[in-house]
Structures are given as C-alpha cells and as structure tokens.
C-alpha cells in the first residue's frame, strides 16, 4: 500500500499529463482489463471511445471503481486503482537483465550487440526528450571518422556525433574528480 501511495504521487504527472496514457481506445481497454472481470466494465462501455482527455477519463474510472467497491464493501487494501498505478508506474526488473552477463547494464560508449548503437550518457532531466534511435551505430561512427575532411589534428571522437556525449561524460568525470579531491582534503588523505 505504501508503494502504491508513493507511485500515486507521480502517477498523474507522468502518466496522465506527460504521457496521455488514456489517449486512445486501445489504451483505455488495456487499463480497463486490469480491473476484475464484470466489475466496472459495463458501467464504462462508452468511456474508452469518449473524446475526453486522460485526466477526465481517469477521474471517471476512479469514480466508477469507488462506487463499485462501496456497493460490494471491498476493503481499501484491495483497491484496483492501486493495482493499475503499480502496473503502470512501478519499476520492474527483467530476469534476463539481472542474471545474464550479456544483458548487464552497459558501460558508457560500449556497443549494443544487436543494434550496434553506442551506449551514451545523458542528463536525467532530459529523459523525456531522449530518443535512443538517434544514438549513432558503430558503422555510422566509423563512417563519420572515415569521411572527415576537416582539420587532421582533430581527435577522432570529435569528428563524430558522439562528441556531445563524450563531452558530457568528461564533464561528469571532472566533477567526480573534484568531489574526490575535496573529500580527500577534508579527511586529510594524501596519495
């Protein structure tokens, strides 16, 4: 229950406002299928195809469940709304990611074995605008270096579309180094 409450704090902002998760009839049907069979589906027959925004649809869905739960005296801890919030917001780990060596999280600038795309760092505040399909593949990077016609003293990485990512990573490393140096000074550690 505590997890559902925590996830619920972010649910409206992320799922309703940012992602419009009830924006299509297909998405609405998927959410409706998360509720117990024959509970609120009959009351919401036209709900999925209505032209309301996600916030209005979500509120109508919550009201329908609340009415259903009160009639049937369903306990608060069996709240299907919490289940929907958890299904849509709670992070899940893929078993293969946690046990298979080839599925481990990649180091910066390593190459994904199937897509050939480089693993690039990005700022957390830009996660919503990050498009993984714009990350260059190894073939594209090699072509960028091979096709370079500019100054020959430029380092190879600076000739590629990886340069902004490498610059961001360098900035991060410098920040870590500064922190480490400051910590060492505070603790009277000298190497």
PDB file of C-alpha atoms in Angstrom, residues 44 57 60 74 78 121 157:
ATOM      1  CA  UNK A  44     -17.816   2.236 -18.757  1.00  0.00           C
ATOM      2  CA  UNK A  57     -11.202   9.564 -18.144  1.00  0.00           C
ATOM      3  CA  UNK A  60     -14.358   8.762 -14.255  1.00  0.00           C
ATOM      4  CA  UNK A  74     -14.404  -4.054  -0.835  1.00  0.00           C
ATOM      5  CA  UNK A  78      -7.950  -4.456  -2.316  1.00  0.00           C
ATOM      6  CA  UNK A 121      25.177   9.116 -21.162  1.00  0.00           C
ATOM      7  CA  UNK A 157      35.902  11.209 -31.394  1.00  0.00           C
TER       8      UNK A 157
END
